[in-house]
Amino acid sequence: MDISFFSRGIKLSRQVTSGKIEQIPPSERVVLPLQQGSGPPAELSIEIGDAVEVGQTLARGASNSGADLHASISGEVTAIEDLHFPNGTTVKALVIEGDGKDTWIEPDRDDKPLIASPDELLERIRCGGVIREGGETKSLAQVIDEAMSPRGHLFSTGSTVAKPVRHIAVRFADQDPHLNALAALTATIGDETADLDLGVKVLAAITGAEQIHFVLDNKQNSPGVDKLAEENDYVVLRLDAANYPDLSSPMVARAVSGKEPDTAFKRVHENGILVLDVDTVLQTALAVRDRRPVVDRLITVYGPAGAGVFKARLGTPLADIVSAAGQEKNIGKMVLGGPMKGLAHHTLDFPLTKEIPAITLFAQNQVTLAVNDPCVGCGLCAMVCPIRLTPGMLSRYCEFSSWDLAQEAHLFSCIECGCCAYVCPAGRSMVQFMVQGKTELLSTRRSES
Amino acid sequence: MTNQRLVVSISPHIKNGRTVRRMIVTTIAALMPATLWGFYQFGLDAVALVAVGITAACGTEALISRLAGKTSSLGDGHAVLTGLVLALLVPAGAPFWLVIVGAAMAILVGKMPFGPLGGAPIYPALVGLLIVATSWPNEIKSYVQPTTAPIELKAQGAADAEFPRDAVLIDPSDEAEYKTADLFLGKQVGPIGVISPLLLLLGGLFLILRRVSRWQAPFGFLIGMGLAAGIGHALDPSGCASASFHLFTGSAMFGAFFLCTDWSSTPVTPWGMFLFGLIGGGLAVLLRIAGLPYGAVPWAIVIMSLATPIFDRITPTPFGKVASHA
Amino acid sequence: MKTLTQEFTKGLWEQIPPFRLVLGLCPTLAVTKSLEGGWGMGLATTFVLVCSNIFISALRNVIPPKVRIATFIVIIATFVVITELVMKAYTPMLSETLGVFIPLIVVNCIILGRAEAFASKNGVGRSLLDGLGIGLGFTLALAVLGALRELLGTGKLTMFAQANLDLTIIPLGEGREFLFKFMVDPPGAFVCLGAMLLLMNLISERSARSKAA
Ligand code: SF4
Ligand code: SF4
């Protein structure tokens, strides 16, 4: 049964894969958007026509909180073009035509990174172009910055007292049980936990976190990680990934701190809890020790022909990845991300970016269009909502433009997990209503102030 | 391939396949055991009444959709459910026209004016039932002797005097003559579909297990009835029958599992549902003791339904919010 | 400006009080258990309405605006008392049927509404016609509603109980009092009123469409 009596959220089935990570060879042409995460776009630091090597910096992120952008193949920067993002924005993107040699730059290695100052470490993370995804996609440097000095938000009282980061939670499985990238990565880590160890220690050194938690799926077998945790007094937490969204950031934060973070306006990491995916931690380690920037990423491809985990260079056309996964036939819908939270995009002609954790594909006959009937008041959504809202009511408020009522009913606490829409028998586009309501409220507030 | 246009929609991109229609069909299926038991106890009259009820409800709905120029909503099965529930709540001896008027009123007054499914503030079948019950208080009490009831039904003409309370057919002082087990197993006099607490309980639990309904309202209702009847019985044994008697007679079980769990007319928040049931159960016992001529349980639930928006305000504290005293 | 005839006829359809203005609903719902109650109430209201309209429009330039509502009420109350006493004297049975709703005409929003919106701005002649039109419209609406409910509820039509002018349209069996009791119960009033509103809207929609076509 998809709804449990004992816990909120919904039961999804775990997708099984071979657990291997397949490498996709560098493609001939990559497109790299300057926009990474939700901050300002990076600023170009090379010229069109320059020859670049893999790992060479192409653009610099904002000085304290951005992330740099690096070439993911060697070749020549040929153009800047407009790229349409699935969220409706258009950003500038660099095009690199490859020379097929795949030559890498040689960064200076630093074998003892931990003696560097926190500011230096943070700078290296920024230069390494590390992005945190899972939750809100942002550069890791910005996330850490926000976690350590929470700024006043639009609606909050605006206290700016620096808060120490108390917990860091490292997530070893994807939030959506249909995806496997992190689990596969954890499996390949095996006993070689040096990178993981370093990454965690670097983050702890920067933030001064008191406790590190390793959050795993309860089906995951990871002796190496367990051992590392034991040696360093980290807490290992096993949650049930099949009980979506138990691995989402607010739920993990509750599990590690025993306190529920407020999900409205304040991001979870501003409650003193930093929830990071394991690949972010590994990228951090590479960035501070080897000075190796992020040029590729791990991606789950989940579609009618099953699921697989791939590693591909950033900027690779998604069509290439999809055909490498053998799923190119008969596609009716493509989702950037998992089936529960991903954004649908209308074309495969889109590059792999740092924000895309997965590609979910649906065959033409699997695509169902929203019914969006009126709410019948069955209350299933209220039973599953992990935030304990009454989504049916909220959706009606938003449907009939009663924005203030929606806000009173804690619309902003909604984490857009999609559980309510998953169970709704009337087929309502619940998340659509929630997002619409939030947007509407935020824009009226903005225009008022 | 790269120019192919793909479908774009909001997340989530998968659903569990629940539909309104399927949930209604499940509800009808859960009612089947009790219905069949009613058929067995009351024979062909009961079959005919149920058929007439369903036909009348569907016919009215089709007619009104047609007149109003709306696409017919017959497909979701709600009209069938309405007709069925209505017919199950009247005794097998009731005249056909009673059920027809009831079903038509249920759809005409109880359902259609409130727009699409999910608008009705009161369970439509109850609207129909109470309209006919208040209009024809004698006909609604045409109880029939069931095939296997241990008691002799007293003469028809005396119906009013003998059966003053809902379908609590027996004077509380007679209680000793009946075995609680018999009542529970469905050997009692009453409306067609409600005489078997056992089968209704099973059907109700099935619905809860299929996540079509939640446990809070039904169990709240049963607890409410049990408590109220228990207290009443302790205070005045001759004026109020025991808790088990109240729970196993009349439409108590039916009300708890199939009326308190309606969608639009009952609350959706956990405590809201529970309190709705609890207070409704207590109210039902009070109405029975007060000697409401017919349908204490339906009346109690209708009255509670009107307060549903209030119960819906009892929302749980959202994630991460401090419980407020408001 | 409307012609004098229009001033009169508008009350019969265009602005027929309970259906179009949706005013005066409590007497509409409460006394329409029978045809007799319907027209009785309607005529009583008409009388008060016409008289108060005449008086108020005649005095409209004398009444200080600040106390106008109080003044209106005093004038209306006067006629209500007259009506009540006359009815008690000459039609005791009808007076019994209508009960408290006759004194309650004082607060009937139709009357105060016409006083405020019409009589205090128009001349005596117009006010008289307006009051008469609206009053008769109200009577018509109440009588139709009363007849409908009574017919469906009991199968009878009480023309004037005092004169024994009852018609039995649908004969009922021995010892039965009601045909469809729900209709004469208070909830039935709402349902009937709703049905009438629906009908009115349908008709005017149709006629608007045919005019447009
Ligand atoms: S209301 Fe928001 S948080 Fe609750 S289930 Fe729906 S999407 Fe998730
Ligand atoms: S699940 Fe859908 S139909 Fe049911 S209450 Fe929620 S929004 Fe309404």
mmCIF file of N, CA, C and O and ligand atoms in Angstrom, chain A residues 9 244-245 251 381 384-392 394 411 413-421 430-431 434 438, chain B residues 12, ligand 1:
data_model
loop_
_atom_site.group_PDB
_atom_site.id
_atom_site.type_symbol
_atom_site.label_atom_id
_atom_site.label_comp_id
_atom_site.label_asym_id
_atom_site.label_seq_id
_atom_site.Cartn_x
_atom_site.Cartn_y
_atom_site.Cartn_z
ATOM 1 N N GLY A 9 4.053 10.866 4.452
ATOM 2 C CA GLY A 9 4.787 10.596 3.222
ATOM 3 C C GLY A 9 4.181 9.392 2.541
ATOM 4 O O GLY A 9 3.152 8.867 2.970
ATOM 5 N N TYR A 244 9.184 7.909 0.968
ATOM 6 C CA TYR A 244 9.428 9.251 0.450
ATOM 7 C C TYR A 244 8.613 10.260 1.248
ATOM 8 O O TYR A 244 7.474 9.967 1.574
ATOM 9 N N PRO A 245 9.040 11.435 1.570
ATOM 10 C CA PRO A 245 10.366 12.023 1.371
ATOM 11 C C PRO A 245 11.217 11.995 2.642
ATOM 12 O O PRO A 245 11.679 13.035 3.063
ATOM 13 N N MET A 251 13.491 16.503 6.509
ATOM 14 C CA MET A 251 13.267 15.273 7.268
ATOM 15 C C MET A 251 14.584 14.757 7.839
ATOM 16 O O MET A 251 14.643 14.282 8.965
ATOM 17 N N CYS A 381 -4.692 13.529 0.851
ATOM 18 C CA CYS A 381 -3.516 14.385 0.830
ATOM 19 C C CYS A 381 -3.144 14.818 2.235
ATOM 20 O O CYS A 381 -1.969 14.869 2.586
ATOM 21 N N VAL A 384 -1.088 12.173 3.887
ATOM 22 C CA VAL A 384 0.293 11.898 3.490
ATOM 23 C C VAL A 384 1.228 13.085 3.638
ATOM 24 O O VAL A 384 2.442 12.890 3.672
ATOM 25 N N CYS A 385 0.705 14.287 3.703
ATOM 26 C CA CYS A 385 1.610 15.445 3.655
ATOM 27 C C CYS A 385 2.634 15.385 4.785
ATOM 28 O O CYS A 385 2.271 15.370 5.957
ATOM 29 N N PRO A 386 3.914 15.331 4.457
ATOM 30 C CA PRO A 386 4.935 15.189 5.501
ATOM 31 C C PRO A 386 5.035 16.426 6.371
ATOM 32 O O PRO A 386 5.592 16.381 7.462
ATOM 33 N N ILE A 387 4.518 17.546 5.873
ATOM 34 C CA ILE A 387 4.611 18.806 6.612
ATOM 35 C C ILE A 387 3.349 18.999 7.459
ATOM 36 O O ILE A 387 3.188 19.998 8.137
ATOM 37 N N ARG A 388 2.437 18.027 7.388
ATOM 38 C CA ARG A 388 1.177 18.086 8.137
ATOM 39 C C ARG A 388 0.322 19.289 7.753
ATOM 40 O O ARG A 388 -0.278 19.939 8.597
ATOM 41 N N LEU A 389 0.316 19.600 6.494
ATOM 42 C CA LEU A 389 -0.586 20.641 6.026
ATOM 43 C C LEU A 389 -1.903 19.980 5.642
ATOM 44 O O LEU A 389 -2.052 18.764 5.743
ATOM 45 N N THR A 390 -2.843 20.792 5.174
ATOM 46 C CA THR A 390 -4.072 20.250 4.606
ATOM 47 C C THR A 390 -4.074 20.640 3.134
ATOM 48 O O THR A 390 -4.696 21.623 2.753
ATOM 49 N N PRO A 391 -3.360 19.871 2.310
ATOM 50 C CA PRO A 391 -3.131 20.317 0.936
ATOM 51 C C PRO A 391 -4.412 20.550 0.148
ATOM 52 O O PRO A 391 -4.471 21.484 -0.656
ATOM 53 N N GLY A 392 -5.435 19.734 0.393
ATOM 54 C CA GLY A 392 -6.675 19.914 -0.363
ATOM 55 C C GLY A 392 -7.214 21.317 -0.165
ATOM 56 O O GLY A 392 -7.599 22.003 -1.112
ATOM 57 N N LEU A 394 -5.491 23.951 0.890
ATOM 58 C CA LEU A 394 -4.552 24.902 0.302
ATOM 59 C C LEU A 394 -4.767 25.021 -1.197
ATOM 60 O O LEU A 394 -4.782 26.112 -1.754
ATOM 61 N N LEU A 411 0.972 27.955 3.697
ATOM 62 C CA LEU A 411 1.370 27.561 2.350
ATOM 63 C C LEU A 411 2.891 27.518 2.204
ATOM 64 O O LEU A 411 3.440 26.637 1.563
ATOM 65 N N SER A 413 5.139 26.686 4.135
ATOM 66 C CA SER A 413 5.835 25.545 4.716
ATOM 67 C C SER A 413 5.928 24.379 3.743
ATOM 68 O O SER A 413 6.711 23.471 3.951
ATOM 69 N N CYS A 414 5.107 24.393 2.714
ATOM 70 C CA CYS A 414 5.082 23.280 1.756
ATOM 71 C C CYS A 414 6.443 23.107 1.109
ATOM 72 O O CYS A 414 7.060 24.074 0.686
ATOM 73 N N ILE A 415 6.925 21.878 1.062
ATOM 74 C CA ILE A 415 8.235 21.634 0.462
ATOM 75 C C ILE A 415 8.117 21.118 -0.961
ATOM 76 O O ILE A 415 9.072 20.634 -1.542
ATOM 77 N N GLU A 416 6.903 21.167 -1.511
ATOM 78 C CA GLU A 416 6.677 20.768 -2.894
ATOM 79 C C GLU A 416 7.149 19.352 -3.179
ATOM 80 O O GLU A 416 7.699 19.067 -4.237
ATOM 81 N N CYS A 417 6.933 18.477 -2.211
ATOM 82 C CA CYS A 417 7.416 17.118 -2.387
ATOM 83 C C CYS A 417 6.545 16.328 -3.347
ATOM 84 O O CYS A 417 6.987 15.353 -3.938
ATOM 85 N N GLY A 418 5.297 16.724 -3.502
ATOM 86 C CA GLY A 418 4.447 16.041 -4.474
ATOM 87 C C GLY A 418 3.689 14.848 -3.936
ATOM 88 O O GLY A 418 2.971 14.197 -4.686
ATOM 89 N N CYS A 419 3.807 14.567 -2.644
ATOM 90 C CA CYS A 419 3.072 13.422 -2.088
ATOM 91 C C CYS A 419 1.570 13.594 -2.275
ATOM 92 O O CYS A 419 0.858 12.650 -2.605
ATOM 93 N N CYS A 420 1.096 14.823 -2.062
ATOM 94 C CA CYS A 420 -0.342 15.039 -2.132
ATOM 95 C C CYS A 420 -0.852 14.778 -3.544
ATOM 96 O O CYS A 420 -1.878 14.129 -3.734
ATOM 97 N N ALA A 421 -0.104 15.256 -4.531
ATOM 98 C CA ALA A 421 -0.544 15.047 -5.905
ATOM 99 C C ALA A 421 -0.447 13.567 -6.275
ATOM 100 O O ALA A 421 -1.241 13.063 -7.062
ATOM 101 N N MET A 430 -1.533 19.415 -7.588
ATOM 102 C CA MET A 430 -1.379 20.082 -6.306
ATOM 103 C C MET A 430 -0.161 20.992 -6.270
ATOM 104 O O MET A 430 -0.235 22.132 -5.817
ATOM 105 N N VAL A 431 0.976 20.481 -6.744
ATOM 106 C CA VAL A 431 2.204 21.264 -6.629
ATOM 107 C C VAL A 431 2.088 22.554 -7.439
ATOM 108 O O VAL A 431 2.570 23.607 -7.037
ATOM 109 N N MET A 434 0.391 25.007 -5.334
ATOM 110 C CA MET A 434 1.249 25.503 -4.254
ATOM 111 C C MET A 434 2.252 26.515 -4.806
ATOM 112 O O MET A 434 2.440 27.598 -4.244
ATOM 113 N N LYS A 438 2.570 30.507 -3.907
ATOM 114 C CA LYS A 438 3.766 31.133 -3.344
ATOM 115 C C LYS A 438 4.236 32.273 -4.224
ATOM 116 O O LYS A 438 4.570 33.363 -3.741
ATOM 117 N N PRO B 12 4.544 15.980 -9.286
ATOM 118 C CA PRO B 12 5.252 14.732 -9.590
ATOM 119 C C PRO B 12 4.788 14.146 -10.914
ATOM 120 O O PRO B 12 3.674 14.414 -11.351
HETATM 121 S S1 SF4 D 1 1.361 20.196 0.474
HETATM 122 FE FE1 SF4 D 1 3.481 20.438 -0.117
HETATM 123 S S2 SF4 D 1 4.614 19.420 1.486
HETATM 124 FE FE2 SF4 D 1 2.512 18.715 1.666
HETATM 125 S S3 SF4 D 1 2.425 16.831 0.431
HETATM 126 FE FE3 SF4 D 1 1.828 18.501 -0.900
HETATM 127 S S4 SF4 D 1 3.718 19.120 -1.913
HETATM 128 FE FE4 SF4 D 1 4.298 17.914 -0.130
#
